PDB file of C-alpha atoms in Angstrom:
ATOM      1  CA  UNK A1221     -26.027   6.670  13.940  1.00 39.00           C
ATOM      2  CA  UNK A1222     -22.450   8.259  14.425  1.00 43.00           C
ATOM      3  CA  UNK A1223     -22.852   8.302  17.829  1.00 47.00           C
ATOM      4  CA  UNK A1224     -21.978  11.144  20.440  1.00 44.00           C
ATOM      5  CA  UNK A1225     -17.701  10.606  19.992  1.00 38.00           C
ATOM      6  CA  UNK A1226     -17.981  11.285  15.951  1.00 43.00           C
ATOM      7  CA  UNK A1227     -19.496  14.749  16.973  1.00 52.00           C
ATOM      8  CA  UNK A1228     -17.617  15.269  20.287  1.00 53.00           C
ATOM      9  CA  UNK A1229     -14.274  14.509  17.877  1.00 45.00           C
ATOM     10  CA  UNK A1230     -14.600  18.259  16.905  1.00 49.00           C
ATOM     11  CA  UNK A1231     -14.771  19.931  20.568  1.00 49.00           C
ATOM     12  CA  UNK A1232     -11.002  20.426  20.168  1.00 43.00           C
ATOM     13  CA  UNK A1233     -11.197  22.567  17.247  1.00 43.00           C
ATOM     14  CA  UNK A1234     -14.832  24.510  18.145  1.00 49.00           C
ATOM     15  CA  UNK A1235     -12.831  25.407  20.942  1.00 50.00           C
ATOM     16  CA  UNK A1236      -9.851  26.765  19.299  1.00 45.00           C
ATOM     17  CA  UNK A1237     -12.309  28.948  17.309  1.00 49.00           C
ATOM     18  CA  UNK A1238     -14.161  30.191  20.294  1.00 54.00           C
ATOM     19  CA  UNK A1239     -11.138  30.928  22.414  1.00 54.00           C
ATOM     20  CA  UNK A1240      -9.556  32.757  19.163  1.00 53.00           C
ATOM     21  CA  UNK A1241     -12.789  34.182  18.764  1.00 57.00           C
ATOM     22  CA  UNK A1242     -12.889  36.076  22.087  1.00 56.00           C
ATOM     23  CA  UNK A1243      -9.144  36.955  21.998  1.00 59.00           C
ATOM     24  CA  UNK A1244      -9.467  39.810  19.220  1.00 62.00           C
ATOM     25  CA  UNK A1245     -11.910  42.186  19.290  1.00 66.00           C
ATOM     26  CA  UNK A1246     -12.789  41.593  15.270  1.00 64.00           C
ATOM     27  CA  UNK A1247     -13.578  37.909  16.655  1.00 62.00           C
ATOM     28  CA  UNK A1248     -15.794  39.411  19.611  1.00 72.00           C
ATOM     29  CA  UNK A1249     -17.779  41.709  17.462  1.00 85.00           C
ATOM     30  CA  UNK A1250     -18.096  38.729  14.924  1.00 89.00           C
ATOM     31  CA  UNK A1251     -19.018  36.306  18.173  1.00 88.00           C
ATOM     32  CA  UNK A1252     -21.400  38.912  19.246  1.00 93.00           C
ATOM     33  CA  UNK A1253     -22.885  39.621  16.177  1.00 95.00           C
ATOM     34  CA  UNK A1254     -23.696  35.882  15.462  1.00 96.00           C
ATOM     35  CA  UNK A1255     -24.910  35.171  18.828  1.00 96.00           C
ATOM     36  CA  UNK A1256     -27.320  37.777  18.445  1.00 96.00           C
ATOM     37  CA  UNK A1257     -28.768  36.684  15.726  1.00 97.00           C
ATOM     38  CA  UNK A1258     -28.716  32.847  16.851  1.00 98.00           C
ATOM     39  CA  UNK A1259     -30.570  34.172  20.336  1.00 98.00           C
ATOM     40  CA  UNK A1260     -33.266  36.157  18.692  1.00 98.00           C
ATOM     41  CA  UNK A1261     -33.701  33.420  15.549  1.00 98.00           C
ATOM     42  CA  UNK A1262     -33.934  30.596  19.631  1.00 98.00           C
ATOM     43  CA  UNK A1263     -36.544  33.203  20.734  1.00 98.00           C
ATOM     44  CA  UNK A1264     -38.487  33.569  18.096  1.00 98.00           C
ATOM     45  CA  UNK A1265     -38.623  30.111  17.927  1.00 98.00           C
ATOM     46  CA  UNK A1266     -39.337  29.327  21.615  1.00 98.00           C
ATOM     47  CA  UNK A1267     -42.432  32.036  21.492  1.00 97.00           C
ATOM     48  CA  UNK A1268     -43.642  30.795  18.317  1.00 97.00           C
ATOM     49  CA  UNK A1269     -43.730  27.221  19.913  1.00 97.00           C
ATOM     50  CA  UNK A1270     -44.974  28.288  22.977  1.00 98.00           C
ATOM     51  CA  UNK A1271     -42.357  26.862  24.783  1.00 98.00           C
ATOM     52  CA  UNK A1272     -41.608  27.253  28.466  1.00 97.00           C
ATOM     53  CA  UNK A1273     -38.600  27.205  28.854  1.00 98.00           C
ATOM     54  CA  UNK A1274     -36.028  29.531  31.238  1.00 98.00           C
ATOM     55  CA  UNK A1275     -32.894  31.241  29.552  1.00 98.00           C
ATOM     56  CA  UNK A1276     -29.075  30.971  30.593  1.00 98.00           C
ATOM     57  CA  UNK A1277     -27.127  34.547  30.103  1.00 97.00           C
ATOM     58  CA  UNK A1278     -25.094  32.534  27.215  1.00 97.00           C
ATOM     59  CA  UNK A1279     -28.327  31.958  25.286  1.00 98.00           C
ATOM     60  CA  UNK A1280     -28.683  28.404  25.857  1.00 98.00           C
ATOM     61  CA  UNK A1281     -32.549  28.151  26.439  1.00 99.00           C
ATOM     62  CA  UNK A1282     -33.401  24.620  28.230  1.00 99.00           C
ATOM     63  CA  UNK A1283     -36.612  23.446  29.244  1.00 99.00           C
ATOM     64  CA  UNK A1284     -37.237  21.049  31.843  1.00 99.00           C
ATOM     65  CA  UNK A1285     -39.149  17.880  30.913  1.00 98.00           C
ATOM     66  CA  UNK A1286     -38.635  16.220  33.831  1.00 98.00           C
ATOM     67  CA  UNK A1287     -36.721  17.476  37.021  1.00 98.00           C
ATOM     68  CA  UNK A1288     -34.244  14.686  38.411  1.00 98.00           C
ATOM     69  CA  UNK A1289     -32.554  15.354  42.186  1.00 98.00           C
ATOM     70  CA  UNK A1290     -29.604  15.712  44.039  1.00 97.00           C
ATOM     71  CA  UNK A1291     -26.936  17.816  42.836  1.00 98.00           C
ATOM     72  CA  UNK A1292     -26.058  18.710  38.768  1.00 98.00           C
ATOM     73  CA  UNK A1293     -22.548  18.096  37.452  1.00 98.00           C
ATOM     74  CA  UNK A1294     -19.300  20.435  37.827  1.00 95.00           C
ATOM     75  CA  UNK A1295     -17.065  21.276  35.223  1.00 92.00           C
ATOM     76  CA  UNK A1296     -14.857  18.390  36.069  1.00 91.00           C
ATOM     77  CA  UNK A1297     -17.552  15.332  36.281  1.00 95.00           C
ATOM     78  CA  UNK A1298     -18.050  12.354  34.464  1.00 96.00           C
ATOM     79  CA  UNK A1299     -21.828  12.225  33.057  1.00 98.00           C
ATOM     80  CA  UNK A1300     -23.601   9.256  31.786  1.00 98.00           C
ATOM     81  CA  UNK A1301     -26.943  10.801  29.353  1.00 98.00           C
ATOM     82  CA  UNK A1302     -29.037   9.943  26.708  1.00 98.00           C
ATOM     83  CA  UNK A1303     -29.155  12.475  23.571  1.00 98.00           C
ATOM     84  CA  UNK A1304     -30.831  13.418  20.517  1.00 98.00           C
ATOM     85  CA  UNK A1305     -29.642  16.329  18.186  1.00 97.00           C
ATOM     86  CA  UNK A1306     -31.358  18.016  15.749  1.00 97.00           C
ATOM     87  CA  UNK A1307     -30.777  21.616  13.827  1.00 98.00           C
ATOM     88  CA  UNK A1308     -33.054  23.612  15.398  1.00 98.00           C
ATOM     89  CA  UNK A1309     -36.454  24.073  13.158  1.00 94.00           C
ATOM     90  CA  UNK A1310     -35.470  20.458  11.438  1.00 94.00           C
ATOM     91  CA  UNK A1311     -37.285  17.278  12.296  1.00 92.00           C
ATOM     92  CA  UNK A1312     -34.158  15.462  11.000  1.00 95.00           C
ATOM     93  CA  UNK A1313     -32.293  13.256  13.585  1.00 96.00           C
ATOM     94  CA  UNK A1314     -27.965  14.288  13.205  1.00 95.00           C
ATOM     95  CA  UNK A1315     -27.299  12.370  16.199  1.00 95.00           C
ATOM     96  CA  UNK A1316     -28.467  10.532  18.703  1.00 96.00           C
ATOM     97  CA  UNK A1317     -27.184   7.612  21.689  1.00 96.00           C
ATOM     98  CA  UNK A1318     -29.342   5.975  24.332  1.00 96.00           C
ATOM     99  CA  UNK A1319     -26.784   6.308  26.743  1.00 97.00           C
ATOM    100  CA  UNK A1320     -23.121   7.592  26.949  1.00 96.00           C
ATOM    101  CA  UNK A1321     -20.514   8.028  29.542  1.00 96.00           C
ATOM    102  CA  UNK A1322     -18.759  11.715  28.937  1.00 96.00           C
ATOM    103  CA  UNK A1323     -16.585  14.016  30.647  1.00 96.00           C
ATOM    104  CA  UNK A1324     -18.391  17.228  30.868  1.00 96.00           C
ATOM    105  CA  UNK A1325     -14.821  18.773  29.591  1.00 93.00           C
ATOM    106  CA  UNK A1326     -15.088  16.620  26.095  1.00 93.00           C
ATOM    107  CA  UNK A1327     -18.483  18.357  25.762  1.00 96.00           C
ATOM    108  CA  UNK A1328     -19.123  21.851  23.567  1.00 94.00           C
ATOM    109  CA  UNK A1329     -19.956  24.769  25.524  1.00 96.00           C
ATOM    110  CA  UNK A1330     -23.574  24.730  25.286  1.00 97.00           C
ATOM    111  CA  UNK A1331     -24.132  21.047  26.089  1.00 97.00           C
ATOM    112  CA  UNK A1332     -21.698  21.330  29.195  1.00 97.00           C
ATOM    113  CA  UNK A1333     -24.025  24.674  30.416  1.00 98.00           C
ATOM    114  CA  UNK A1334     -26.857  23.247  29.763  1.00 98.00           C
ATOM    115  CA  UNK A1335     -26.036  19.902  31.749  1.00 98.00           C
ATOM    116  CA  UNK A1336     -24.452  22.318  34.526  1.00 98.00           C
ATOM    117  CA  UNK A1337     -28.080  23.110  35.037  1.00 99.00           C
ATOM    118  CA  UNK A1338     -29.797  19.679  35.153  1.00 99.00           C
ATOM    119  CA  UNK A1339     -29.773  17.229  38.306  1.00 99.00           C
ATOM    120  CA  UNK A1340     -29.659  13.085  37.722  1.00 99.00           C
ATOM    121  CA  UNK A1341     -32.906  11.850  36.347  1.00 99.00           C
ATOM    122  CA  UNK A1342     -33.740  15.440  34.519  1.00 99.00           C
ATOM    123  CA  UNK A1343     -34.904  14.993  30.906  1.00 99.00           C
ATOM    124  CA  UNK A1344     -34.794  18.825  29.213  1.00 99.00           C
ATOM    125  CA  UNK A1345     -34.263  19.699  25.787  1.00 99.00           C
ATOM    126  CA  UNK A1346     -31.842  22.599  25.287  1.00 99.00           C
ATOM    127  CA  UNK A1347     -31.863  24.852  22.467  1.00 99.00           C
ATOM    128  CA  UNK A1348     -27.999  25.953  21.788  1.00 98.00           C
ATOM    129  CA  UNK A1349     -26.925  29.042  19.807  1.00 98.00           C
ATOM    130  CA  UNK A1350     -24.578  28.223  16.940  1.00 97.00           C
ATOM    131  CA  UNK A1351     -21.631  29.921  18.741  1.00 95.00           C
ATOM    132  CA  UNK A1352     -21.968  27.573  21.734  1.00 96.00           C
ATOM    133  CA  UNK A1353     -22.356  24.248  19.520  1.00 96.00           C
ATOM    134  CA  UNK A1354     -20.161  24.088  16.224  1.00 95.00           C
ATOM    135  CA  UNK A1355     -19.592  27.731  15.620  1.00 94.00           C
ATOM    136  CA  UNK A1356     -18.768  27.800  11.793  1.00 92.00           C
ATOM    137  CA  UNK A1357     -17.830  24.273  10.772  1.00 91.00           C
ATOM    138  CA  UNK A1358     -19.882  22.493   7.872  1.00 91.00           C
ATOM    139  CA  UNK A1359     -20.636  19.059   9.557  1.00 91.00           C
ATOM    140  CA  UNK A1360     -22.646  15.831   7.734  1.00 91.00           C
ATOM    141  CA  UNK A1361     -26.971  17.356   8.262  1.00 93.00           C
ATOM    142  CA  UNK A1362     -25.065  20.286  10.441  1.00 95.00           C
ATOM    143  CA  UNK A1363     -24.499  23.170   8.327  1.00 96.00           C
ATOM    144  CA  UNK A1364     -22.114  26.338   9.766  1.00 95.00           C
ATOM    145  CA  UNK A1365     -23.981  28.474  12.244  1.00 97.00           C
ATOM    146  CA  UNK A1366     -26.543  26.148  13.159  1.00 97.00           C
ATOM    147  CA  UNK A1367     -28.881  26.089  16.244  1.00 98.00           C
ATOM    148  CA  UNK A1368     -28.901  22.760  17.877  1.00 98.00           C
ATOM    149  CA  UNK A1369     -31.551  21.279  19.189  1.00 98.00           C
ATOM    150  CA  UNK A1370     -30.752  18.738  22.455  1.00 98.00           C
ATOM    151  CA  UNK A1371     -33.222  16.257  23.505  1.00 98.00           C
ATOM    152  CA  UNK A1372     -31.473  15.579  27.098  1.00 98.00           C
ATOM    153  CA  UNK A1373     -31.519  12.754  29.701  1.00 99.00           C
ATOM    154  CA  UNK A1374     -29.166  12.705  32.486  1.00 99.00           C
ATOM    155  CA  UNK A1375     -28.560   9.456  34.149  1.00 99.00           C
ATOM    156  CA  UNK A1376     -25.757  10.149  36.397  1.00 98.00           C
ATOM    157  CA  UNK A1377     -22.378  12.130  37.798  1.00 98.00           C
ATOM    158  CA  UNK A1378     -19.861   9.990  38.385  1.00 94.00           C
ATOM    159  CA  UNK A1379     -18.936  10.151  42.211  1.00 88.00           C
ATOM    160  CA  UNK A1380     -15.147   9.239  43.016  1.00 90.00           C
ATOM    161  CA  UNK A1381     -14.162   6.811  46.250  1.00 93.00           C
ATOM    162  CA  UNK A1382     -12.318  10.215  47.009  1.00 94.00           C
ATOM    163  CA  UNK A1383     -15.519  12.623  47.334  1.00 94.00           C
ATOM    164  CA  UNK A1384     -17.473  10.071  49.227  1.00 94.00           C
ATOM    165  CA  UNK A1385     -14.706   9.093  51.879  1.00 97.00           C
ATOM    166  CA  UNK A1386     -14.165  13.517  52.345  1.00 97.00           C
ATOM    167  CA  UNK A1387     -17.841  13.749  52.816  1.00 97.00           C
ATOM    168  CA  UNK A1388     -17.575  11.434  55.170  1.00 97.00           C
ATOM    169  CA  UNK A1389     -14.445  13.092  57.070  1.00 98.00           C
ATOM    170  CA  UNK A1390     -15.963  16.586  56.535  1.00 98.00           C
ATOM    171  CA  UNK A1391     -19.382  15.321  57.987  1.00 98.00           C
ATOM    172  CA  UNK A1392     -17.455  14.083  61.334  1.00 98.00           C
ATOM    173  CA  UNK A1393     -15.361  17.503  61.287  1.00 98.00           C
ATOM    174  CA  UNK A1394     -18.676  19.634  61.389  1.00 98.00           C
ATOM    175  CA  UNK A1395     -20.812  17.515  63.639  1.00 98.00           C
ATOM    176  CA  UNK A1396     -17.617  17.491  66.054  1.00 98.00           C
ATOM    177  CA  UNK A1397     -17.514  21.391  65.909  1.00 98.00           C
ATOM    178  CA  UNK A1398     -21.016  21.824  66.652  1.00 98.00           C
ATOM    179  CA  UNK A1399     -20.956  19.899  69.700  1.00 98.00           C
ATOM    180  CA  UNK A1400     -17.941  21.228  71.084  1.00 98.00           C
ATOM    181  CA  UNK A1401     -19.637  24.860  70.254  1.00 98.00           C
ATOM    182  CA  UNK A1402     -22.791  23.844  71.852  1.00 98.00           C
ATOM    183  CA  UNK A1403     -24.512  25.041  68.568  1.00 98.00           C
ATOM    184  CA  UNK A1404     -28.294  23.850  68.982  1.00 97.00           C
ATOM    185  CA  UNK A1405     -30.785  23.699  66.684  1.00 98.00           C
ATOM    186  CA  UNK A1406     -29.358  22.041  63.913  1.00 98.00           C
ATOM    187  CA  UNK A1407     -30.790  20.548  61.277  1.00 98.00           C
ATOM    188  CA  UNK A1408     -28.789  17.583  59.286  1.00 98.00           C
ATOM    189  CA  UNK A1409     -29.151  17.207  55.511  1.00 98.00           C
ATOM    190  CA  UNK A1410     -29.049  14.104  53.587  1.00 97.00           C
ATOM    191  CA  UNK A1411     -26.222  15.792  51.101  1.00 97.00           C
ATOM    192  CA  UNK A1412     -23.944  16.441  54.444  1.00 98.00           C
ATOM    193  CA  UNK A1413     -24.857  20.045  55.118  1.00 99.00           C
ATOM    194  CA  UNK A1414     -25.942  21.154  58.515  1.00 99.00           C
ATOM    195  CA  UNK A1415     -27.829  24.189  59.127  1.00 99.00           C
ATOM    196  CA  UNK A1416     -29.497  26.412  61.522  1.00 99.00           C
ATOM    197  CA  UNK A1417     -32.552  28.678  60.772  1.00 99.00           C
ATOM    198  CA  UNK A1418     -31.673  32.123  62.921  1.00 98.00           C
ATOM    199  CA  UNK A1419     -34.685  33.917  61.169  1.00 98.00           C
ATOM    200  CA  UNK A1420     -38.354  32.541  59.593  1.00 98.00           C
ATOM    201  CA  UNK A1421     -39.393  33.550  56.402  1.00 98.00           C
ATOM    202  CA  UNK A1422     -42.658  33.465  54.519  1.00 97.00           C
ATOM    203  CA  UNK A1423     -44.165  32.210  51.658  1.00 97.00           C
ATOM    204  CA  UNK A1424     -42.878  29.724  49.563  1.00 98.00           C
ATOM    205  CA  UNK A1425     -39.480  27.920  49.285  1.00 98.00           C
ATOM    206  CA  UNK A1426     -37.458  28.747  46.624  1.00 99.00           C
ATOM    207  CA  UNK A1427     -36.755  25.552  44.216  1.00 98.00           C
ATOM    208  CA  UNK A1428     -33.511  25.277  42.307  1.00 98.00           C
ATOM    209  CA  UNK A1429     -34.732  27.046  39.182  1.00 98.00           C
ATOM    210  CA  UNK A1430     -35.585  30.073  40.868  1.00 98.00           C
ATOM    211  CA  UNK A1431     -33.904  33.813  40.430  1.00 98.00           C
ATOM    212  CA  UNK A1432     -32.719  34.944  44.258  1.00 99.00           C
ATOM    213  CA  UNK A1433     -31.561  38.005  45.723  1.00 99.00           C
ATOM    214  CA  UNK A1434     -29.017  36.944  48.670  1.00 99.00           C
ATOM    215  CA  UNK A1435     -26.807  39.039  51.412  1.00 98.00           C
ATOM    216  CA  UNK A1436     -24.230  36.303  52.858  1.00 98.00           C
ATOM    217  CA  UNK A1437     -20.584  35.845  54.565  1.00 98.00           C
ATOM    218  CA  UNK A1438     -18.847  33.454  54.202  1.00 98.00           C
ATOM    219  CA  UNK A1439     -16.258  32.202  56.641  1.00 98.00           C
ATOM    220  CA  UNK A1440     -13.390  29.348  56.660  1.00 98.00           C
ATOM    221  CA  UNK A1441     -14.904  26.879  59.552  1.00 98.00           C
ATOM    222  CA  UNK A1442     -11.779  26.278  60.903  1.00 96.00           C
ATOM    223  CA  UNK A1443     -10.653  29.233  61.348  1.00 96.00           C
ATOM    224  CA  UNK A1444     -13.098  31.842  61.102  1.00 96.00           C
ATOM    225  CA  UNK A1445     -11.381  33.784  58.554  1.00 96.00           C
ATOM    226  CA  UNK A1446     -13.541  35.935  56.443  1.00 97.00           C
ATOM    227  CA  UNK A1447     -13.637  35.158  52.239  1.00 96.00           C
ATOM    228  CA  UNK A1448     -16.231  36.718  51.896  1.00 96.00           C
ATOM    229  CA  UNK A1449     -19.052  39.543  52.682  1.00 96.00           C
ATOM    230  CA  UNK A1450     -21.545  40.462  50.670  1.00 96.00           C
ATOM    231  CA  UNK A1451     -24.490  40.125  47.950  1.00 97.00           C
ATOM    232  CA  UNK A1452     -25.677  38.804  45.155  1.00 96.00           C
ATOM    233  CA  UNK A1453     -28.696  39.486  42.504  1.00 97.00           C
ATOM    234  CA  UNK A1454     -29.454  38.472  39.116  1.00 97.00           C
ATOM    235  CA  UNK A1455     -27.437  40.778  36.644  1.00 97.00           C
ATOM    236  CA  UNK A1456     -26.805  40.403  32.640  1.00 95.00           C
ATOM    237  CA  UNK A1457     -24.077  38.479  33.616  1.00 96.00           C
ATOM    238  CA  UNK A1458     -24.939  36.226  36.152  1.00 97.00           C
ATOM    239  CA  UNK A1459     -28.779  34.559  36.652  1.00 97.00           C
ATOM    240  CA  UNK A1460     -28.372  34.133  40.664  1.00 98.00           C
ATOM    241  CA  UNK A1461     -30.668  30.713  40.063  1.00 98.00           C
ATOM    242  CA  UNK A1462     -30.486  28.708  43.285  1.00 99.00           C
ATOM    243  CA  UNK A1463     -29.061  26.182  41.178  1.00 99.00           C
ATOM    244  CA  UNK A1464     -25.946  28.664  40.001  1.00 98.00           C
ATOM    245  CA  UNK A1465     -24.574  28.194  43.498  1.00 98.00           C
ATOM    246  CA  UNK A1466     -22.042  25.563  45.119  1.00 98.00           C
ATOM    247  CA  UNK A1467     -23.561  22.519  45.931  1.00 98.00           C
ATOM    248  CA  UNK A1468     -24.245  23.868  49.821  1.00 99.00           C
ATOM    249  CA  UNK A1469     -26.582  26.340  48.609  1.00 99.00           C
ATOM    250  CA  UNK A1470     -28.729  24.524  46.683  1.00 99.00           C
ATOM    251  CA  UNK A1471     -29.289  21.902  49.440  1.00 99.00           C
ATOM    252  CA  UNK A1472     -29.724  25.224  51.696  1.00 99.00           C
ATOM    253  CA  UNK A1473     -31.797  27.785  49.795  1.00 99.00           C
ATOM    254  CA  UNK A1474     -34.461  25.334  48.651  1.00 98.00           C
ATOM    255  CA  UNK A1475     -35.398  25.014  52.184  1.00 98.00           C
ATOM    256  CA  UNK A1476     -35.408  28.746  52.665  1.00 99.00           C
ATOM    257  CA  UNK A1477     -38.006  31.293  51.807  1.00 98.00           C
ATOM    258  CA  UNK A1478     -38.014  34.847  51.355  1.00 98.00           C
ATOM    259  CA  UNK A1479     -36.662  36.672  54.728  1.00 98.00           C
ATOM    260  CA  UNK A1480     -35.409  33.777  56.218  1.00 99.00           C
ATOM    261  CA  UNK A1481     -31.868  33.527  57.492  1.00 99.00           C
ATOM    262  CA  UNK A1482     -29.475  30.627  58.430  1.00 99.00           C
ATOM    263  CA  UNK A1483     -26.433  29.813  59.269  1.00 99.00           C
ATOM    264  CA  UNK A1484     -24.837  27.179  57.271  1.00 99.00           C
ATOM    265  CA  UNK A1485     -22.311  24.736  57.978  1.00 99.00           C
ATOM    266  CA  UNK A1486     -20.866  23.431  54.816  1.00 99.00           C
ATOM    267  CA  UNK A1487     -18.945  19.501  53.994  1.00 99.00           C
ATOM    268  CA  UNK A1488     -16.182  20.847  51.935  1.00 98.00           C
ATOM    269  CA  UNK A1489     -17.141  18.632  49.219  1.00 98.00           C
ATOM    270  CA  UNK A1490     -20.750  20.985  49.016  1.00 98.00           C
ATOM    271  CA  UNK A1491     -17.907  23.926  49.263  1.00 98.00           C
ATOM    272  CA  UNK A1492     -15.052  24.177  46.456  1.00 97.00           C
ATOM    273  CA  UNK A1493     -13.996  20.890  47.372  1.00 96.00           C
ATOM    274  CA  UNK A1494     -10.425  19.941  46.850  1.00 94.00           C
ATOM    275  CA  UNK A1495      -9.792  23.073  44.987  1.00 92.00           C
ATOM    276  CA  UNK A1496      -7.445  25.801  46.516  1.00 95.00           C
ATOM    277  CA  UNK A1497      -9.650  28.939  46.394  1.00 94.00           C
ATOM    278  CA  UNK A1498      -8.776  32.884  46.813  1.00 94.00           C
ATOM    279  CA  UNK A1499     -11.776  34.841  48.092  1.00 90.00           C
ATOM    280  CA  UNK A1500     -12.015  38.326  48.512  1.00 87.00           C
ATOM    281  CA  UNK A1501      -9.066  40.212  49.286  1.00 84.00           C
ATOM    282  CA  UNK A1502      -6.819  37.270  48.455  1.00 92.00           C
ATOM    283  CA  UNK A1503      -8.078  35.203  51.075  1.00 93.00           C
ATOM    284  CA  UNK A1504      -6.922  31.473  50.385  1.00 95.00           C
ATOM    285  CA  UNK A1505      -9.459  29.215  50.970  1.00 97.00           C
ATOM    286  CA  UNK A1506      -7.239  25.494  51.144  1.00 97.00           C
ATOM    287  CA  UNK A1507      -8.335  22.889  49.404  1.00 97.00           C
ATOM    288  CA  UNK A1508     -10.934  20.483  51.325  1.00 97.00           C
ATOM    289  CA  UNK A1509     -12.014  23.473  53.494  1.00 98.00           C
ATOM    290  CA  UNK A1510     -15.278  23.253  55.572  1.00 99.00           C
ATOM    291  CA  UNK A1511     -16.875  26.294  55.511  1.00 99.00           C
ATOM    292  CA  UNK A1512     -19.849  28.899  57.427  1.00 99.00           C
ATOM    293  CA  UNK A1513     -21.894  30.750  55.513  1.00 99.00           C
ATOM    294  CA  UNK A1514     -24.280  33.577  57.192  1.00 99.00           C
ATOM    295  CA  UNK A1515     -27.147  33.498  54.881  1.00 99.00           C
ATOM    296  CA  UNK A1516     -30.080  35.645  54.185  1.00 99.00           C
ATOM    297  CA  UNK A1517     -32.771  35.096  51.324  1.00 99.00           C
ATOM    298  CA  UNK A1518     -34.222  38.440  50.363  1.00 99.00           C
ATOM    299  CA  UNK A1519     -35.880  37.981  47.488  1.00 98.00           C
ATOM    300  CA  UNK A1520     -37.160  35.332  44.830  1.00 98.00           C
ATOM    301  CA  UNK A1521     -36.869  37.209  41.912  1.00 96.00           C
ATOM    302  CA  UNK A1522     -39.299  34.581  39.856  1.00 83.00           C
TER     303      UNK A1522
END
């Protein structure tokens, strides 16, 4: 086969389309008009199937084969997966590699969501509209505006020397603050997070594929300064899965159920790590900042 680099070689130009796409409003309505169709056509074909699986708000359908753990990749990680690609409703193979090493970046759009929502050791197949794969180009057993099919395994993310030696310098930082603050009651996390449970809950915890309903503030540990006060629910625009969140609360809210509350203290590497950040107001948030969040789980949606 081709492999994944003869297929990737093209993310350059899909991307010029999209972003030209989206810049003129005859492009949007054209966009919108294909995605719609490319959705519905998804599905049909997920219902037909009886297929379970869950639905991004781009379109990308994935469905979980096998759920991995630990945390899925950002926008700027290095990935090492297995792939297969097929046009959606077409046994035919276009593509396929038992393992490759990719920046998420090199990737088109609806592979890099659909990764964005898969841990290490997760096999899923994702079902991509035509608008988030290779748009209108006429590739070898690809035609234009065709639905991809993604058999998915995820191996890996790439962790730099860099992330692990701030975890371990954030880790330090927060267990130094809680002693000095006499904070009891913590409980210490694997990924580097600390927390404390102010409130119980009931029922069961939410997982990372779950739809939440959240009131939280969020504070610059350091300082106390305020980013952030507020809510968040799922919305045509945004999902609000556990797994949509930084890094903190995933490793938080899956050990939270509904009406539970917690206060947690975040490794800024679980934060926005060593990206400079303006929060609400035009807060900066510095790079490599540990953070508090006040946290309460209202709801699980589903």
């Amino acid at each position: 086969m081709r492999g994944v680099l003869s297929l990737l070689g093209l993310v350059v130009v899909v991307s010029v389309i999209f972003t030209s796409c989206l810049n003129n409003e005859a492009g949007v309505n054209e966009f919108e008009e294909q995605w719609r169709k490319d959705t519905t056509a998804i599905g049909i074909h997920i219902r037909t199937n009886g297929i379970q699986a869950l639905k991004d708000v781009t379109g990308v359908y994935f469905e979980i084969v096998q759920q991995g753990a630990g945390f899925p990749p950002k926008a700027s990680s290095q990935v090492r997966f297995g792939y297969k690609v097929s046009v959606l409703g077409n046994t035919s193979v276009v593509d396929q590699s038992t393992e490759t090493l990719q920046s998420m970046q090199e990737l088109v759009p609806g592979v890099q969501v659909g990764l964005s929502l898969l841990t290490p050791g997760s096999k899923a197949i994702l079902y991509i509209p035509s608008g988030y794969a290779y748009g209108g180009a006429n590739l070898p057993g690809i035609p234009s505006n065709s639905n991809l099919k993604f058999e998915v395994e995820l191996k890996s993310v790439t962790k730099t020397a860099a992330e692990a030696s701030q975890l371990g310098a954030d880790t330090v930082a927060l267990d130094q603050h809680l002693t000095t603050n006499a904070i009891e009651n913590v409980v210490k996390d694997p990924s580097g997070l600390r927390y404390v449970i102010t409130q119980a809950g009931a029922g069961p915890n939410a997982t990372l594929y779950n739809k939440v309903k959240l009131n939280y503030t969020g504070k610059i540990l350091s300082s106390g300064t305020v980013f952030f006060t507020g809510n968040n629910a799922p919305s045509p625009t945004f999902d609000s899965r556990v797994i949509n969140y930084i890094y903190a609360f995933q490793a938080g809210l899956t050990k939270m159920n509904a009406g539970t509350k917690a206060t947690l203290y975040v490794p800024s590497v679980l934060g926005f790590g060593n990206q400079s950040v303006t929060g609400a107001g035009g807060v900066n948030i510095p790079a490599n900042s540990n953070l508090l969040y006040e946290i309460e789980l209202v709801e699980i949606v589903k």
